[in-house]
Structures are given as C-alpha cells and as structure tokens.
mmCIF file of C-alpha atoms in Angstrom:
data_model
loop_
_atom_site.group_PDB
_atom_site.id
_atom_site.type_symbol
_atom_site.label_atom_id
_atom_site.label_comp_id
_atom_site.label_asym_id
_atom_site.label_seq_id
_atom_site.Cartn_x
_atom_site.Cartn_y
_atom_site.Cartn_z
ATOM 1 C CA UNK A 218 0.000 0.000 0.000
ATOM 2 C CA UNK A 219 1.331 3.402 -0.856
ATOM 3 C CA UNK A 220 -0.156 6.819 -0.444
ATOM 4 C CA UNK A 221 2.275 9.510 -1.486
ATOM 5 C CA UNK A 222 2.380 12.928 0.072
ATOM 6 C CA UNK A 223 2.425 15.312 -2.832
ATOM 7 C CA UNK A 224 3.289 18.994 -3.103
ATOM 8 C CA UNK A 225 0.379 21.404 -3.402
ATOM 9 C CA UNK A 226 0.938 22.088 -7.096
ATOM 10 C CA UNK A 227 -0.487 20.969 -10.399
ATOM 11 C CA UNK A 228 0.444 17.456 -11.454
ATOM 12 C CA UNK A 229 1.369 18.484 -15.011
ATOM 13 C CA UNK A 230 0.063 15.839 -17.378
ATOM 14 C CA UNK A 231 -2.145 12.879 -16.573
ATOM 15 C CA UNK A 232 -3.522 9.803 -18.278
ATOM 16 C CA UNK A 233 -7.246 9.074 -18.205
ATOM 17 C CA UNK A 234 -8.520 5.556 -18.814
ATOM 18 C CA UNK A 235 -12.078 4.247 -18.709
ATOM 19 C CA UNK A 236 -12.593 0.566 -17.866
ATOM 20 C CA UNK A 237 -15.852 -1.367 -18.199
ATOM 21 C CA UNK A 238 -16.914 -3.030 -14.931
ATOM 22 C CA UNK A 239 -20.075 -4.794 -13.727
ATOM 23 C CA UNK A 240 -20.802 -1.595 -11.778
ATOM 24 C CA UNK A 241 -20.522 0.636 -14.839
ATOM 25 C CA UNK A 242 -17.704 2.575 -16.463
ATOM 26 C CA UNK A 243 -14.746 3.115 -14.130
ATOM 27 C CA UNK A 244 -12.422 6.086 -14.610
ATOM 28 C CA UNK A 245 -8.763 6.112 -13.627
ATOM 29 C CA UNK A 246 -6.789 9.365 -13.726
ATOM 30 C CA UNK A 247 -3.068 8.777 -13.188
ATOM 31 C CA UNK A 248 -0.149 11.193 -13.018
ATOM 32 C CA UNK A 249 2.968 10.968 -15.203
ATOM 33 C CA UNK A 250 4.447 8.391 -12.779
ATOM 34 C CA UNK A 251 1.281 6.247 -13.225
ATOM 35 C CA UNK A 252 0.076 6.911 -9.667
ATOM 36 C CA UNK A 253 -3.701 7.168 -9.338
ATOM 37 C CA UNK A 254 -5.038 10.648 -8.598
ATOM 38 C CA UNK A 255 -8.753 9.969 -9.058
ATOM 39 C CA UNK A 256 -10.802 6.845 -9.617
ATOM 40 C CA UNK A 257 -14.536 6.290 -9.717
ATOM 41 C CA UNK A 258 -17.555 4.934 -11.526
ATOM 42 C CA UNK A 259 -18.194 7.425 -14.302
ATOM 43 C CA UNK A 260 -17.423 8.076 -17.936
ATOM 44 C CA UNK A 261 -17.553 11.848 -17.420
ATOM 45 C CA UNK A 262 -14.132 13.496 -17.615
ATOM 46 C CA UNK A 263 -15.406 16.644 -15.886
ATOM 47 C CA UNK A 264 -16.718 14.582 -12.937
ATOM 48 C CA UNK A 265 -13.287 12.964 -12.612
ATOM 49 C CA UNK A 266 -11.440 16.286 -12.635
ATOM 50 C CA UNK A 267 -13.949 17.803 -10.193
ATOM 51 C CA UNK A 268 -12.688 15.347 -7.524
ATOM 52 C CA UNK A 269 -9.457 17.381 -7.430
ATOM 53 C CA UNK A 270 -9.181 20.938 -6.196
ATOM 54 C CA UNK A 271 -8.196 23.302 -9.045
ATOM 55 C CA UNK A 272 -4.548 23.701 -7.943
ATOM 56 C CA UNK A 273 -4.115 19.914 -8.085
ATOM 57 C CA UNK A 274 -5.717 19.293 -11.467
ATOM 58 C CA UNK A 275 -3.431 18.248 -14.299
ATOM 59 C CA UNK A 276 -2.604 20.852 -16.908
ATOM 60 C CA UNK A 277 -3.220 18.322 -19.682
ATOM 61 C CA UNK A 278 -5.122 15.041 -19.751
ATOM 62 C CA UNK A 279 -4.491 12.370 -22.357
ATOM 63 C CA UNK A 280 -6.420 9.175 -23.035
ATOM 64 C CA UNK A 281 -4.274 6.133 -22.445
ATOM 65 C CA UNK A 282 -3.655 3.039 -20.373
ATOM 66 C CA UNK A 283 -2.767 2.818 -16.689
ATOM 67 C CA UNK A 284 -1.272 0.012 -14.604
ATOM 68 C CA UNK A 285 -4.189 0.403 -12.195
ATOM 69 C CA UNK A 286 -6.603 -0.948 -14.834
ATOM 70 C CA UNK A 287 -5.065 -4.413 -14.386
ATOM 71 C CA UNK A 288 -5.843 -4.251 -10.656
ATOM 72 C CA UNK A 289 -9.436 -3.204 -11.380
ATOM 73 C CA UNK A 290 -9.911 -6.193 -13.701
ATOM 74 C CA UNK A 291 -8.393 -8.540 -11.101
ATOM 75 C CA UNK A 292 -10.595 -7.099 -8.343
ATOM 76 C CA UNK A 293 -13.729 -7.666 -10.400
ATOM 77 C CA UNK A 294 -12.493 -11.175 -11.277
ATOM 78 C CA UNK A 295 -12.479 -12.004 -7.552
ATOM 79 C CA UNK A 296 -9.007 -10.969 -6.328
ATOM 80 C CA UNK A 297 -10.227 -8.444 -3.768
ATOM 81 C CA UNK A 298 -6.681 -7.599 -2.670
ATOM 82 C CA UNK A 299 -5.512 -6.682 -6.192
ATOM 83 C CA UNK A 300 -6.232 -3.019 -5.437
ATOM 84 C CA UNK A 301 -4.052 -2.947 -2.321
ATOM 85 C CA UNK A 302 -0.707 -2.222 -3.976
ATOM 86 C CA UNK A 303 -1.856 0.379 -6.493
ATOM 87 C CA UNK A 304 0.090 3.539 -5.830
ATOM 88 C CA UNK A 305 -1.981 6.677 -5.297
ATOM 89 C CA UNK A 306 -1.298 10.353 -4.724
ATOM 90 C CA UNK A 307 -3.601 12.416 -2.538
ATOM 91 C CA UNK A 308 -3.509 16.067 -1.599
ATOM 92 C CA UNK A 309 -4.652 16.852 1.922
ATOM 93 C CA UNK A 310 -3.860 17.672 5.497
ATOM 94 C CA UNK A 311 -1.762 15.335 7.651
ATOM 95 C CA UNK A 312 -4.976 14.038 9.293
ATOM 96 C CA UNK A 313 -6.576 13.360 5.916
ATOM 97 C CA UNK A 314 -3.487 11.541 4.645
ATOM 98 C CA UNK A 315 -3.384 9.462 7.844
ATOM 99 C CA UNK A 316 -7.071 8.672 7.353
ATOM 100 C CA UNK A 317 -6.597 7.652 3.727
ATOM 101 C CA UNK A 318 -3.773 5.335 4.775
ATOM 102 C CA UNK A 319 -6.069 3.862 7.456
ATOM 103 C CA UNK A 320 -8.811 3.239 4.885
ATOM 104 C CA UNK A 321 -6.357 1.066 2.961
ATOM 105 C CA UNK A 322 -5.963 -1.161 6.010
ATOM 106 C CA UNK A 323 -9.674 -2.063 6.264
ATOM 107 C CA UNK A 324 -9.914 -5.637 4.964
ATOM 108 C CA UNK A 325 -12.485 -6.558 2.313
ATOM 109 C CA UNK A 326 -15.662 -7.932 3.849
ATOM 110 C CA UNK A 327 -15.009 -6.277 7.226
ATOM 111 C CA UNK A 328 -16.398 -2.736 6.970
ATOM 112 C CA UNK A 329 -16.165 -0.270 9.835
ATOM 113 C CA UNK A 330 -18.671 2.288 11.032
ATOM 114 C CA UNK A 331 -17.664 5.942 10.973
ATOM 115 C CA UNK A 332 -17.215 5.661 14.755
ATOM 116 C CA UNK A 333 -15.005 2.596 14.284
ATOM 117 C CA UNK A 334 -13.017 4.437 11.640
ATOM 118 C CA UNK A 335 -12.609 7.479 13.924
ATOM 119 C CA UNK A 336 -11.450 5.122 16.693
ATOM 120 C CA UNK A 337 -8.925 3.546 14.307
ATOM 121 C CA UNK A 338 -7.584 7.069 13.729
ATOM 122 C CA UNK A 339 -7.163 7.492 17.489
ATOM 123 C CA UNK A 340 -10.048 9.956 17.877
ATOM 124 C CA UNK A 341 -13.276 8.061 18.696
ATOM 125 C CA UNK A 342 -15.300 11.280 18.963
ATOM 126 C CA UNK A 343 -14.115 12.650 15.595
ATOM 127 C CA UNK A 344 -16.872 10.979 13.591
ATOM 128 C CA UNK A 345 -17.479 14.056 11.417
ATOM 129 C CA UNK A 346 -13.772 14.283 10.591
ATOM 130 C CA UNK A 347 -13.789 10.576 9.694
ATOM 131 C CA UNK A 348 -16.768 11.118 7.380
ATOM 132 C CA UNK A 349 -15.040 14.124 5.811
ATOM 133 C CA UNK A 350 -11.924 12.048 5.125
ATOM 134 C CA UNK A 351 -14.089 9.541 3.261
ATOM 135 C CA UNK A 352 -15.917 12.273 1.341
ATOM 136 C CA UNK A 353 -12.649 13.844 0.160
ATOM 137 C CA UNK A 354 -11.124 10.557 -0.991
ATOM 138 C CA UNK A 355 -10.405 10.938 -4.718
ATOM 139 C CA UNK A 356 -8.951 7.518 -5.704
ATOM 140 C CA UNK A 357 -12.010 5.478 -4.722
ATOM 141 C CA UNK A 358 -11.685 1.693 -4.812
ATOM 142 C CA UNK A 359 -7.894 1.883 -4.336
ATOM 143 C CA UNK A 360 -8.468 3.782 -1.081
ATOM 144 C CA UNK A 361 -11.636 1.887 -0.116
ATOM 145 C CA UNK A 362 -13.816 4.488 1.582
ATOM 146 C CA UNK A 363 -16.790 2.334 0.560
ATOM 147 C CA UNK A 364 -15.828 0.100 3.517
ATOM 148 C CA UNK A 365 -17.099 2.675 6.029
ATOM 149 C CA UNK A 366 -20.772 2.635 7.056
ATOM 150 C CA UNK A 367 -23.111 4.651 9.238
ATOM 151 C CA UNK A 368 -23.349 3.686 12.899
ATOM 152 C CA UNK A 369 -26.541 1.735 12.253
ATOM 153 C CA UNK A 370 -24.847 -0.278 9.494
ATOM 154 C CA UNK A 371 -26.596 1.477 6.602
ATOM 155 C CA UNK A 372 -24.734 2.650 3.526
ATOM 156 C CA UNK A 373 -24.539 6.383 4.050
ATOM 157 C CA UNK A 374 -23.229 8.451 1.183
ATOM 158 C CA UNK A 375 -20.766 7.568 -1.542
ATOM 159 C CA UNK A 376 -19.498 9.933 -4.234
ATOM 160 C CA UNK A 377 -20.204 7.370 -6.954
ATOM 161 C CA UNK A 378 -23.650 6.320 -5.720
ATOM 162 C CA UNK A 379 -24.997 4.228 -2.886
ATOM 163 C CA UNK A 380 -25.897 1.372 -5.254
ATOM 164 C CA UNK A 381 -22.261 1.036 -6.359
ATOM 165 C CA UNK A 382 -21.209 1.052 -2.698
ATOM 166 C CA UNK A 383 -23.767 -1.641 -1.876
ATOM 167 C CA UNK A 384 -22.586 -3.867 -4.740
ATOM 168 C CA UNK A 385 -18.927 -3.424 -3.753
ATOM 169 C CA UNK A 386 -19.686 -4.421 -0.158
ATOM 170 C CA UNK A 387 -21.765 -7.407 -1.291
ATOM 171 C CA UNK A 388 -18.938 -8.545 -3.603
ATOM 172 C CA UNK A 389 -16.407 -8.222 -0.770
ATOM 173 C CA UNK A 390 -18.626 -9.985 1.764
ATOM 174 C CA UNK A 391 -19.030 -12.925 -0.621
ATOM 175 C CA UNK A 392 -15.314 -13.058 -1.449
#
C-alpha cells in the first residue's frame, strides 16, 4: 500500500482511462508516474477532474492506459486484494493523509462504522472528521472508503452512488 504525500501544485500531465466493470464505467486518472489521482464509476471526464481541487488538477489530460486498470480487472475477477498495492497520490492535510492510509488497512468484507473508523484514527469522537476524510477521498476503490458505514450499518453516502457502494460491499462480503 502506498499513499504519497504530494506537493500542493499541479500534477502536469495525466492519463485518463475508462474501464468497463459490472458496476458501470470506471475512470482512472493517473499522473505521469502512473500513480492514481482519481478513480470512480463514471465516464464523465469533468466529474473525474472535479474530484481534485483546481490547484491539483493536471494541466493536460491524455487518453491512455494505466497500470491500475489491471488491478481493477483482477478485483472484479475475484481478487479483492488486487487493489491494495496500487500507488496513489492524494492532496490533503496530515490528518486526511493518515485517514486515507487507514482506509487502505480495512480488509475486504469487514467494513467499519464511521465511529469505528474514527477510533482507528485514534479519535473516537471525531466521527465528522472521519466522514469528511471519506468524502474527500479521490482515488475510490484503491483507497476503499466504501468500507465505512453509518453507525446503524446502513450505507450512508458515496461519491459514486450508494448502489455502487452496496454492490462493492456485497462482492467483498461474498469473497
């Protein structure tokens, strides 16, 4: 697992790839070093770029292939850990980066509640901060924020739709 701490500047150029999945088209935006910046279930380039704050958006985006696409195919073929070693870059505060790293340690099929996630971060009362960390997670799937649920076990929100989140959790529970 690798989450890089990146400088607060534009990433220059990036590659955008769309992959067909059972949950719909899946977008992968990767920097010049092939590290994932944004990932999610859409075929809308603007929606992908909107997941990054303007100073962190690439100056140019080119269609192409990414290494992460192989991990997506393997994940959907049943290797739920294939996403674990995909390198990502995220721009955020030290707490956010710590939270994104913690999300990568939640095993498939064993989701946490927001309270459980806040506890894992060492701040059991920081449930809102935990939810905010999930909401600001740009490379979805590779940093599996879908593995965090409301306190009552219901889905809660998900940037790419609650139905996608439900199907991901069902897939992981069965795996």
